[in-house]
XYZ file of C-alpha atoms in Angstrom:
690
model
C 63.397 -66.399 49.758
C 60.561 -65.107 52.218
C 58.304 -64.859 49.134
C 59.442 -68.069 47.502
C 59.333 -69.798 50.483
C 55.399 -69.151 50.752
C 54.881 -70.265 48.034
C 55.611 -73.929 49.171
C 53.364 -73.435 52.399
C 50.073 -73.248 50.847
C 47.474 -75.404 49.224
C 49.987 -76.479 45.984
C 52.306 -77.238 48.299
C 49.818 -79.594 50.439
C 48.444 -81.093 47.728
C 52.457 -81.759 46.259
C 53.613 -83.480 49.404
C 50.493 -86.025 49.488
C 50.952 -86.840 45.788
C 54.943 -87.451 46.660
C 54.371 -89.655 49.848
C 51.242 -91.122 49.662
C 52.985 -93.210 46.207
C 55.554 -95.538 48.254
C 53.461 -98.533 47.272
C 53.998 -98.510 43.763
C 57.191 -95.893 43.075
C 58.230 -96.868 39.987
C 55.085 -96.070 38.511
C 56.630 -92.392 38.166
C 59.626 -93.434 35.563
C 59.075 -94.552 31.935
C 58.918 -97.823 30.859
C 62.267 -97.558 29.730
C 64.462 -95.463 30.879
C 67.048 -96.533 28.581
C 65.491 -94.293 25.637
C 65.758 -91.288 27.834
C 69.021 -88.915 27.281
C 70.299 -88.485 31.710
C 67.904 -90.717 33.157
C 69.094 -89.308 36.354
C 70.816 -86.586 37.122
C 73.955 -85.329 35.193
C 77.391 -85.197 37.012
C 80.637 -83.592 35.922
C 82.862 -79.826 36.328
C 82.176 -76.467 35.066
C 85.598 -73.925 34.802
C 83.038 -70.787 35.260
C 83.097 -70.418 39.007
C 86.716 -71.929 40.126
C 88.404 -70.573 36.832
C 86.570 -68.270 34.968
C 87.432 -67.885 31.393
C 91.304 -68.153 32.634
C 91.508 -72.180 30.955
C 93.388 -73.463 28.067
C 93.793 -76.620 26.564
C 96.387 -77.699 28.919
C 93.892 -76.920 31.853
C 91.399 -78.465 30.967
C 93.663 -81.949 30.221
C 94.644 -81.262 33.575
C 91.489 -81.377 35.393
C 89.779 -84.625 33.000
C 93.172 -86.276 35.220
C 92.172 -84.890 38.374
C 88.850 -85.595 37.933
C 90.010 -89.596 37.302
C 93.012 -90.087 39.741
C 91.295 -88.192 43.106
C 87.696 -90.740 42.315
C 85.324 -88.110 41.270
C 84.933 -89.874 37.954
C 84.728 -93.157 39.537
C 81.728 -91.256 41.964
C 79.994 -90.277 38.715
C 81.290 -86.500 37.820
C 81.989 -87.612 34.387
C 81.202 -84.147 32.283
C 84.139 -82.090 32.061
C 82.377 -78.614 30.803
C 84.129 -75.528 29.034
C 82.291 -72.323 30.107
C 82.603 -69.399 28.577
C 86.022 -68.303 27.532
C 86.898 -71.084 25.057
C 85.472 -68.748 22.271
C 88.076 -66.709 20.129
C 87.739 -63.084 20.386
C 85.628 -62.312 17.302
C 84.050 -66.065 17.566
C 82.471 -66.397 14.493
C 84.727 -66.924 12.087
C 84.276 -65.410 7.976
C 82.921 -68.606 6.254
C 80.419 -68.473 9.773
C 81.557 -70.845 12.129
C 81.976 -70.653 15.911
C 86.302 -70.500 16.007
C 87.585 -71.220 19.669
C 90.554 -68.846 21.267
C 93.823 -69.889 19.230
C 96.316 -68.975 22.131
C 93.916 -71.540 24.241
C 93.492 -73.901 21.736
C 96.234 -73.586 19.208
C 95.177 -77.349 17.852
C 91.720 -76.955 17.932
C 88.942 -78.387 20.118
C 88.533 -81.831 18.788
C 92.012 -83.370 19.786
C 91.347 -82.620 23.632
C 87.231 -83.485 23.638
C 89.298 -86.783 22.181
C 91.600 -86.817 25.217
C 88.677 -86.339 27.262
C 86.909 -89.002 25.659
C 90.123 -91.765 26.497
C 89.454 -90.274 29.919
C 86.315 -92.402 30.264
C 84.822 -88.467 30.362
C 82.509 -86.892 28.613
C 82.732 -82.882 27.268
C 80.362 -80.349 27.698
C 80.734 -76.926 26.060
C 78.935 -73.481 25.913
C 77.156 -71.306 24.089
C 74.402 -68.373 24.111
C 71.035 -68.275 22.052
C 71.370 -64.959 21.410
C 72.875 -63.329 18.980
C 76.934 -61.816 19.692
C 76.484 -58.061 20.498
C 80.317 -56.703 20.863
C 80.541 -55.168 24.149
C 77.732 -57.383 25.888
C 78.352 -60.656 25.602
C 81.378 -62.177 24.220
C 79.443 -65.884 22.521
C 75.932 -66.366 20.977
C 74.496 -69.015 18.324
C 71.331 -66.332 17.342
C 71.146 -66.866 14.048
C 73.396 -70.297 13.792
C 71.473 -72.402 15.378
C 71.626 -76.026 13.765
C 75.007 -74.970 12.309
C 76.633 -74.770 15.971
C 74.598 -78.178 16.930
C 76.196 -79.964 13.955
C 79.495 -77.794 14.902
C 79.218 -79.354 18.754
C 78.638 -83.035 17.891
C 81.287 -82.791 14.604
C 84.390 -81.685 17.663
C 82.493 -84.794 19.750
C 80.737 -82.945 22.729
C 78.858 -84.130 24.983
C 76.583 -81.586 26.534
C 75.862 -77.910 25.636
C 75.325 -75.001 27.993
C 73.309 -72.185 26.481
C 72.602 -69.057 28.287
C 70.508 -66.333 27.468
C 73.477 -63.116 28.313
C 72.918 -61.944 24.777
C 69.463 -63.467 24.785
C 67.851 -60.711 27.361
C 70.215 -57.981 25.472
C 68.619 -58.823 22.054
C 65.136 -58.614 23.625
C 64.387 -61.979 22.896
C 61.436 -64.540 23.741
C 63.262 -67.450 26.007
C 60.621 -69.627 25.000
C 61.028 -69.657 21.446
C 64.817 -69.345 21.375
C 65.664 -72.492 23.617
C 62.943 -74.929 21.259
C 64.067 -74.284 18.524
C 68.021 -74.411 20.150
C 66.810 -77.583 21.338
C 65.465 -78.714 18.082
C 69.089 -78.262 16.370
C 70.564 -80.249 19.110
C 68.247 -83.020 18.075
C 68.308 -83.010 14.798
C 72.022 -82.287 14.485
C 74.043 -83.434 11.370
C 75.915 -86.491 13.480
C 73.178 -87.865 14.936
C 74.965 -86.991 17.958
C 72.886 -87.193 22.076
C 74.140 -84.139 23.907
C 72.397 -82.727 26.825
C 70.677 -79.346 26.442
C 71.211 -77.387 29.953
C 69.170 -74.426 29.516
C 70.353 -71.799 31.555
C 68.151 -68.203 32.066
C 69.481 -67.340 35.179
C 67.312 -63.462 34.039
C 65.334 -63.198 37.286
C 63.630 -60.569 39.328
C 64.825 -58.105 41.418
C 68.269 -59.934 41.422
C 68.334 -58.092 38.084
C 65.947 -55.519 37.877
C 62.133 -55.617 36.541
C 61.756 -58.262 33.607
C 58.926 -59.700 31.949
C 58.026 -62.826 33.763
C 58.405 -64.652 30.596
C 61.772 -63.871 30.317
C 62.658 -64.867 33.824
C 64.897 -68.156 35.231
C 61.416 -68.970 37.704
C 59.118 -69.363 34.452
C 61.477 -71.623 31.984
C 59.611 -74.644 34.288
C 56.526 -74.160 32.042
C 58.414 -75.251 29.092
C 61.787 -76.757 29.840
C 60.929 -80.362 30.799
C 59.399 -80.787 27.022
C 62.470 -79.606 25.122
C 65.740 -79.964 27.784
C 67.713 -82.218 30.622
C 67.899 -79.461 32.763
C 66.630 -75.490 33.249
C 68.435 -72.780 35.741
C 65.334 -72.621 38.158
C 67.046 -68.457 39.423
C 69.663 -66.404 39.278
C 73.679 -67.536 39.511
C 74.474 -68.581 42.979
C 76.708 -66.487 43.544
C 80.038 -64.478 42.166
C 83.455 -66.114 40.654
C 84.880 -67.183 43.832
C 82.663 -65.884 46.352
C 79.861 -68.090 47.076
C 77.583 -66.995 50.246
C 75.558 -70.340 52.325
C 72.395 -66.969 51.545
C 72.224 -67.607 47.726
C 72.468 -71.028 48.356
C 69.723 -71.005 50.337
C 67.949 -68.747 48.125
C 68.533 -70.917 44.735
C 67.420 -74.122 46.817
C 64.152 -72.621 47.385
C 63.917 -71.014 44.140
C 64.234 -74.181 42.629
C 61.967 -75.894 44.881
C 58.784 -73.943 43.594
C 57.994 -76.699 40.757
C 58.657 -80.344 41.599
C 55.776 -81.839 40.101
C 57.856 -81.255 36.459
C 60.667 -82.855 37.741
C 60.856 -86.617 35.829
C 63.818 -88.846 34.691
C 65.880 -87.108 31.705
C 64.590 -83.776 32.987
C 65.605 -81.594 36.461
C 65.682 -78.356 37.314
C 69.365 -77.173 37.842
C 70.067 -74.406 41.393
C 73.467 -73.661 39.672
C 77.047 -75.530 40.262
C 78.413 -77.104 43.941
C 80.647 -74.516 44.609
C 82.956 -76.542 47.837
C 86.137 -73.879 49.262
C 84.754 -71.012 47.083
C 83.389 -68.484 50.342
C 81.325 -71.122 52.637
C 82.810 -73.244 55.340
C 82.189 -77.254 55.121
C 79.550 -77.203 57.019
C 77.892 -75.076 54.579
C 78.967 -76.596 51.674
C 78.074 -80.052 53.048
C 74.402 -78.475 53.616
C 74.604 -77.304 49.723
C 75.245 -81.406 48.573
C 72.582 -82.681 50.724
C 70.087 -80.046 49.422
C 70.886 -80.909 46.188
C 71.036 -84.445 46.190
C 67.763 -84.532 47.943
C 66.657 -81.967 44.610
C 66.809 -84.065 41.917
C 69.574 -81.345 40.764
C 72.448 -81.642 38.165
C 75.774 -82.836 40.215
C 78.512 -79.750 38.846
C 81.356 -78.375 40.662
C 82.489 -75.497 39.784
C 85.354 -75.228 42.051
C 88.979 -75.666 40.965
C 88.830 -79.370 41.749
C 92.907 -79.838 41.315
C 92.914 -77.841 44.650
C 90.515 -79.454 46.844
C 90.752 -80.859 49.822
C 90.998 -84.988 50.681
C 87.725 -83.266 53.069
C 85.699 -81.700 50.387
C 86.598 -84.955 47.418
C 85.250 -86.877 50.188
C 82.067 -85.376 50.880
C 81.949 -84.936 47.162
C 82.132 -88.751 46.369
C 79.683 -89.949 49.322
C 78.602 -92.956 48.174
C 74.704 -93.174 49.968
C 74.357 -89.023 48.840
C 75.182 -89.696 45.489
C 72.999 -92.555 45.389
C 69.911 -90.625 46.619
C 70.441 -87.813 44.436
C 70.960 -91.005 41.505
C 67.888 -92.394 42.575
C 66.005 -93.692 40.064
C 62.379 -92.393 40.225
C 63.765 -88.913 39.648
C 61.638 -87.266 42.679
C 62.805 -83.814 44.296
C 62.203 -83.448 47.852
C 59.306 -81.929 49.009
C 59.171 -79.819 52.201
C 56.814 -81.294 55.118
C 55.399 -78.993 57.926
C 55.923 -74.732 57.844
C 58.773 -72.733 56.107
C 61.478 -71.625 58.866
C 64.732 -71.384 60.438
C 64.447 -75.351 60.753
C 62.789 -77.049 58.153
C 62.452 -81.152 57.050
C 62.065 -81.876 53.657
C 61.323 -85.563 52.000
C 62.249 -87.444 49.010
C 60.772 -90.268 48.215
C 62.760 -93.046 47.017
C 62.517 -95.800 44.225
C 62.180 -98.411 46.917
C 59.824 -97.418 48.235
C 62.293 -95.628 51.278
C 62.438 -92.193 52.284
C 65.318 -89.280 52.226
C 64.868 -87.427 55.375
C 66.885 -84.025 55.733
C 67.020 -81.922 58.636
C 67.628 -78.641 57.837
C 68.601 -75.833 59.912
C 69.090 -72.385 58.001
C 70.373 -70.609 61.869
C 72.876 -69.459 63.373
C 72.780 -71.863 66.886
C 72.821 -75.452 66.246
C 69.405 -77.169 67.302
C 68.195 -80.548 68.022
C 65.483 -81.134 65.018
C 62.737 -83.426 64.970
C 60.083 -85.016 62.329
C 58.602 -88.538 62.122
C 57.947 -91.452 59.486
C 53.998 -91.143 59.887
C 55.419 -87.246 58.565
C 57.889 -88.533 55.851
C 54.933 -90.969 54.333
C 56.081 -94.304 56.099
C 53.641 -97.137 58.172
C 54.520 -98.830 61.428
C 56.283 -99.014 64.269
C 60.100 -99.303 63.896
C 62.092 -97.849 60.938
C 65.882 -97.847 60.115
C 67.775 -94.623 59.915
C 70.984 -95.037 58.112
C 72.835 -91.667 58.278
C 73.897 -90.683 55.068
C 76.741 -88.312 55.898
C 77.971 -90.734 59.444
C 76.739 -94.134 57.937
C 75.638 -95.045 60.870
C 72.460 -96.929 61.234
C 69.958 -96.825 64.468
C 66.020 -97.695 64.716
C 63.427 -95.608 65.405
C 60.147 -96.223 67.184
C 58.954 -93.996 64.416
C 60.675 -89.887 65.562
C 63.394 -89.098 63.253
C 65.845 -86.455 65.168
C 69.444 -85.025 65.441
C 71.274 -82.808 66.355
C 72.131 -79.422 62.833
C 74.742 -77.633 63.927
C 74.132 -74.143 62.069
C 73.767 -73.694 58.292
C 74.039 -77.312 58.766
C 71.756 -80.081 57.576
C 71.001 -83.531 58.892
C 70.544 -86.455 55.947
C 68.493 -89.314 56.656
C 67.528 -92.414 54.403
C 64.728 -94.198 56.345
C 62.625 -97.377 56.024
C 60.936 -99.853 57.947
C 62.994 -102.075 60.463
C 63.017 -106.127 60.043
C 64.571 -108.894 62.351
C 66.201 -107.859 65.460
C 65.712 -103.996 67.230
C 68.508 -102.865 66.249
C 70.260 -99.806 68.122
C 68.510 -97.375 68.760
C 68.048 -94.198 67.411
C 69.736 -91.902 70.507
C 70.718 -88.310 69.743
C 73.388 -86.595 71.493
C 72.621 -82.749 71.418
C 75.477 -80.256 70.992
C 76.733 -78.378 73.447
C 73.790 -75.824 73.868
C 75.655 -71.948 76.137
C 72.029 -71.112 77.988
C 73.484 -68.624 79.803
C 76.641 -65.929 80.172
C 76.802 -65.243 83.620
C 73.316 -64.436 84.775
C 71.792 -63.618 80.867
C 69.952 -65.658 78.897
C 71.314 -66.569 76.129
C 69.283 -65.264 72.842
C 67.945 -67.711 71.227
C 68.776 -68.367 67.779
C 72.687 -66.810 68.205
C 75.360 -67.990 67.765
C 77.284 -67.680 71.641
C 80.017 -64.734 72.107
C 81.962 -64.463 75.179
C 84.679 -62.923 76.952
C 87.544 -63.770 78.815
C 86.573 -64.486 82.615
C 83.010 -65.213 81.792
C 80.718 -68.141 83.001
C 78.462 -69.464 81.011
C 76.227 -72.453 81.550
C 75.727 -75.339 79.110
C 73.513 -78.079 78.271
C 73.892 -80.793 76.462
C 70.144 -82.695 75.923
C 70.187 -87.103 74.744
C 66.888 -88.018 74.077
C 66.562 -91.824 72.982
C 64.044 -92.442 70.178
C 64.460 -96.338 69.550
C 62.444 -99.025 71.216
C 65.405 -100.329 73.790
C 66.431 -98.592 76.813
C 70.248 -97.479 76.734
C 71.737 -97.844 80.080
C 74.802 -95.744 81.931
C 74.729 -92.600 79.362
C 76.755 -89.778 80.206
C 78.248 -86.472 78.841
C 81.692 -85.415 79.156
C 81.966 -81.864 78.012
C 85.091 -80.247 77.714
C 86.314 -76.369 76.269
C 89.187 -74.087 75.696
C 92.440 -74.387 76.377
C 92.605 -73.076 81.044
C 88.632 -73.137 80.624
C 86.830 -75.289 83.984
C 83.895 -77.062 83.429
C 81.930 -78.608 86.104
C 78.922 -80.888 85.642
C 75.757 -79.603 87.932
C 73.598 -82.220 86.836
C 72.865 -86.482 87.829
C 72.946 -88.404 85.233
C 69.918 -91.280 84.823
C 71.192 -94.594 85.151
C 68.518 -95.751 82.419
C 67.246 -93.653 79.799
C 64.507 -94.807 78.380
C 63.268 -95.107 74.484
C 60.682 -91.910 73.927
C 62.680 -89.907 77.132
C 65.519 -87.670 77.025
C 67.989 -86.059 79.447
C 69.417 -82.846 80.321
C 73.198 -82.601 81.504
C 74.351 -78.773 82.490
C 77.730 -77.826 83.177
C 79.344 -74.358 84.141
C 81.169 -73.482 82.149
C 84.367 -70.465 83.485
C 86.604 -69.000 81.318
C 90.134 -67.629 82.416
C 90.646 -63.713 82.119
C 93.215 -63.620 79.614
C 90.835 -66.055 77.000
C 92.708 -65.330 73.687
C 90.034 -63.893 71.580
C 88.792 -65.734 68.307
C 86.963 -69.251 67.408
C 87.085 -71.629 70.241
C 84.394 -74.577 71.291
C 82.744 -76.561 73.622
C 83.515 -80.664 72.937
C 80.561 -82.577 74.574
C 81.391 -86.699 74.439
C 77.929 -88.521 74.799
C 78.213 -92.419 76.162
C 75.654 -94.919 77.034
C 74.976 -98.900 77.268
C 72.757 -100.672 74.645
C 72.806 -104.464 75.151
C 73.737 -106.871 73.117
C 75.479 -104.063 71.280
C 77.682 -102.391 73.493
C 79.087 -99.215 74.249
C 78.113 -96.110 71.536
C 79.674 -93.072 71.790
C 79.150 -89.894 70.104
C 80.769 -86.534 69.818
C 79.231 -83.294 69.142
C 81.074 -79.360 68.589
C 79.421 -76.703 69.782
C 81.491 -73.065 68.010
C 82.518 -70.725 70.824
C 83.497 -66.734 69.911
C 85.679 -65.785 72.082
C 85.128 -61.758 71.819
C 87.882 -58.948 71.323
C 88.187 -56.120 74.258
C 84.951 -54.027 73.657
C 85.452 -50.045 72.446
C 86.397 -47.390 74.770
C 86.281 -43.546 74.884
C 84.323 -41.894 71.418
C 84.815 -45.190 68.907
C 84.375 -45.090 65.355
C 82.621 -48.464 65.083
C 84.706 -48.940 61.644
C 87.539 -48.769 62.559
C 86.766 -51.391 65.424
C 87.347 -55.404 65.333
C 84.087 -56.600 64.447
C 82.941 -60.575 65.271
C 80.717 -60.981 62.017
C 80.947 -59.040 59.004
C 78.274 -60.183 56.245
C 77.120 -58.238 53.374
C 74.592 -59.023 50.553
C 76.897 -59.462 48.099
C 80.926 -58.872 47.819
C 82.273 -58.032 51.713
C 81.646 -55.352 53.905
C 83.787 -52.403 53.565
C 85.193 -50.088 55.634
C 84.609 -46.177 55.379
C 83.578 -47.003 51.545
C 81.021 -48.215 49.639
C 80.188 -51.781 49.583
C 82.167 -53.053 46.631
C 85.074 -49.898 46.994
C 86.391 -47.549 45.347
C 84.510 -44.954 46.688
C 83.620 -42.470 50.213
C 80.476 -43.452 51.864
C 78.832 -40.756 51.088
C 75.027 -40.112 51.525
C 72.540 -37.468 49.595
C 75.973 -35.525 48.622
C 77.706 -35.543 52.295
C 80.601 -37.486 52.641
C 81.264 -39.132 55.664
C 85.572 -40.166 56.549
C 84.438 -43.115 58.375
C 80.897 -45.772 57.991
C 80.475 -49.092 57.233
C 79.258 -50.580 53.535
C 77.240 -53.436 52.626
C 74.657 -55.094 50.604
C 71.531 -55.964 52.136
C 70.684 -58.690 53.965
C 73.350 -57.626 56.638
C 74.525 -58.321 59.817
C 77.649 -56.149 61.818
C 78.249 -57.723 64.900
C 80.406 -55.966 67.949
C 81.009 -57.203 71.290
C 80.570 -54.310 73.536
C 80.491 -56.472 76.887
C 77.986 -53.479 78.741
C 80.646 -50.861 78.530
C 78.964 -48.512 76.601
C 75.888 -46.011 76.770
C 75.171 -44.442 72.803
C 75.172 -45.508 69.624
C 74.972 -42.566 66.963
C 75.173 -43.047 62.675
C 73.707 -41.743 59.503
C 71.661 -44.884 58.179
C 70.918 -44.095 53.915
C 71.482 -45.724 50.673
C 74.869 -44.779 48.862
C 75.485 -42.252 46.356
C 76.924 -44.710 43.824
C 72.927 -46.253 43.082
C 72.260 -42.299 42.029
C 73.958 -43.810 38.392
C 71.807 -46.560 37.822
C 67.982 -47.370 37.291
C 65.037 -46.426 39.189
C 64.688 -50.297 41.136
C 65.331 -51.557 44.087
C 67.973 -49.290 46.133
C 65.846 -49.644 49.169
C 67.170 -51.279 52.657
C 65.501 -51.236 56.352
C 68.157 -50.338 59.449
C 68.032 -52.339 63.091
C 70.303 -51.741 65.719
C 70.111 -54.542 67.787
C 71.390 -55.345 71.402
C 71.323 -58.994 72.995
C 68.755 -59.548 70.700
C 66.098 -56.932 71.368
C 65.870 -54.385 68.624
C 67.198 -51.135 70.396
C 66.136 -49.242 66.426
C 64.020 -50.016 63.560
C 64.140 -47.446 60.698
C 61.809 -48.203 58.818
C 61.994 -48.317 55.000
C 65.067 -46.353 54.032
C 65.480 -45.205 50.152
C 68.231 -43.255 48.402
C 66.980 -39.672 49.345
C 65.985 -39.750 52.352
C 69.033 -41.214 54.966
C 67.846 -40.962 59.010
C 70.001 -40.043 62.068
C 70.074 -42.870 64.911
C 70.446 -42.541 68.603
C 70.469 -45.365 70.588
C 70.947 -46.244 74.463
C 73.284 -49.204 74.193
C 73.217 -49.308 78.480
C 73.844 -52.428 79.523
C 73.809 -53.908 75.689
C 76.610 -57.190 75.870
C 76.351 -57.665 71.847
C 75.552 -55.141 69.671
C 74.248 -55.993 66.164
C 73.934 -53.724 63.007
C 71.571 -55.313 60.247
C 70.148 -54.526 57.628
C 67.362 -55.889 55.157
C 66.145 -55.651 51.392
C 62.761 -53.589 52.351
C 60.846 -56.854 50.757
C 61.965 -55.299 46.960
C 65.070 -57.784 46.902
C 68.435 -56.386 46.838
C 68.924 -54.899 43.361
C 70.723 -51.148 44.439
C 71.395 -51.749 47.687
C 74.123 -50.016 48.553
C 73.456 -49.977 52.019
C 76.217 -47.651 54.169
C 76.136 -47.116 58.610
C 77.505 -43.558 57.754
C 79.905 -42.610 60.679
C 78.963 -44.916 63.701
C 80.487 -43.842 66.777
C 79.886 -46.040 70.434
C 80.215 -43.818 73.639
C 81.566 -46.283 75.454
């Protein structure tokens, strides 16, 4: 991800920003004169079976999903394609006559009646195949050698969209540009003259897949796909079935952001599917939907829509967010300023306004700012509409928001007119600055324990032209927590000014371990607009008891545990099924992870030493030589106490670290700069002396 982000940080990115943002005076010029001639002039929307159902779907399932799309309001919001991924085909996918055939047990009446039902609901139907030939045991479905025949068949069945994968293609060592171009021609020339959306899906990437030539990778598709397809996958899968991680959402977004110059009406980069309730928090999914919307990416839900919560459906159908995605200018957002933990992304809209994203990739809340000038707008007054909250405020030029960890604020910004509006006031999320006398490390979610005394601050800033009166903040914690203000509130907060409200927070000795929160209620008065109120929440982890004696850390309760793929495993290599093993030596205790990984423990200054052995598990010895390198760090309260350097599969290293005075311990694993391919890393026999 660092490499991908860096690619947008140079001269090319600067030129793209200038080109994209400086053309506000004639925004419609980027679009064809007649979008009616363009198939899917704005990003298509819909649902796909892959992440939520895998291959476990039938005629009944698909009809049920179609019903749910309509009844839950998703179809009305634009999610109108019901898309079958792999799994619809028969075990032997092609008949003796040479035609593709559906699984008779799943679709006893064939596909045409199901497609007709989908159409009767006012929806469209999508289907899946592969550009390569069917290879038994290696890929389950392929159209290689039958492109025109299959395109004609899909059209005859009544399908409106076709996803063409490349798993069989890579297995057959085909050239993706050649075969996808041939498939595109077959779709355009189908015997029924039926318009069908072409989703070009080459997920092959390096280093995630291994060492493949650039021409075969998804990151090369941009160079030819816009001329032949309505969308093209820009990186590998965003996750695994039922397991989507936020870090991989960011990875795919960064890859998708590399070539905004080729996106246009009818041709869109595809960073893969939306994945609510498949591993991410609501906040993280809201960020994914925000980023996909400004990227002008297809909005295709990969989860089982029949099971989604009302909260998730509300996010998916938010009209302001969808309007930004469906903007007729079809411009992809570009980053303004440097890449980093916090970033600003800007999308030029057809009416000359801007969609502005303030993105927080980090693990702690931040107040983020940019300016209307940086977004390509000029003037002295600007209207900001928060796409997620619907709040409409006015700014003198600064765009700010308090953004949760892994969160994103999304504004529609345009010059203001008429009577001055409500000033844009940003009520900060409560920030824990100290635990006792110890400063809280920046960028790390706070960890506290029973009996701790905290200092928390809420910064309130006024970016409007008008002053606000009687600003105040009330702070509340968990059950039994005592909160006392230790600062004075100003009587007036003028435009362009900010005030810090500070508090001491005391936890009871018996505070229950687990997730808690600090909740700030900020209020102020605006002449002509009455009392205004904002509520912001900061999650806080109340730690379990620290370890005691000579403790095997793999058997102690962790606070955070992440792994590059799947989940961390206790006393087994990541993925499970085999013990921790390094160059032939087996360890009875340990933690198996894939890079990147963070394992966090609360020590409460009660431990003096950590010993372990770190290395790449022997489970990778039966795979190719690519990857299989990691870095290991031991971090105490934000300070690096041990750094292994690069560790390969043949040379594990011992760890012996002084933990004196450490409250919070992090065990970090990185990818050593070559991606996470084959990085099955072990913390073998980690013992804390406490």
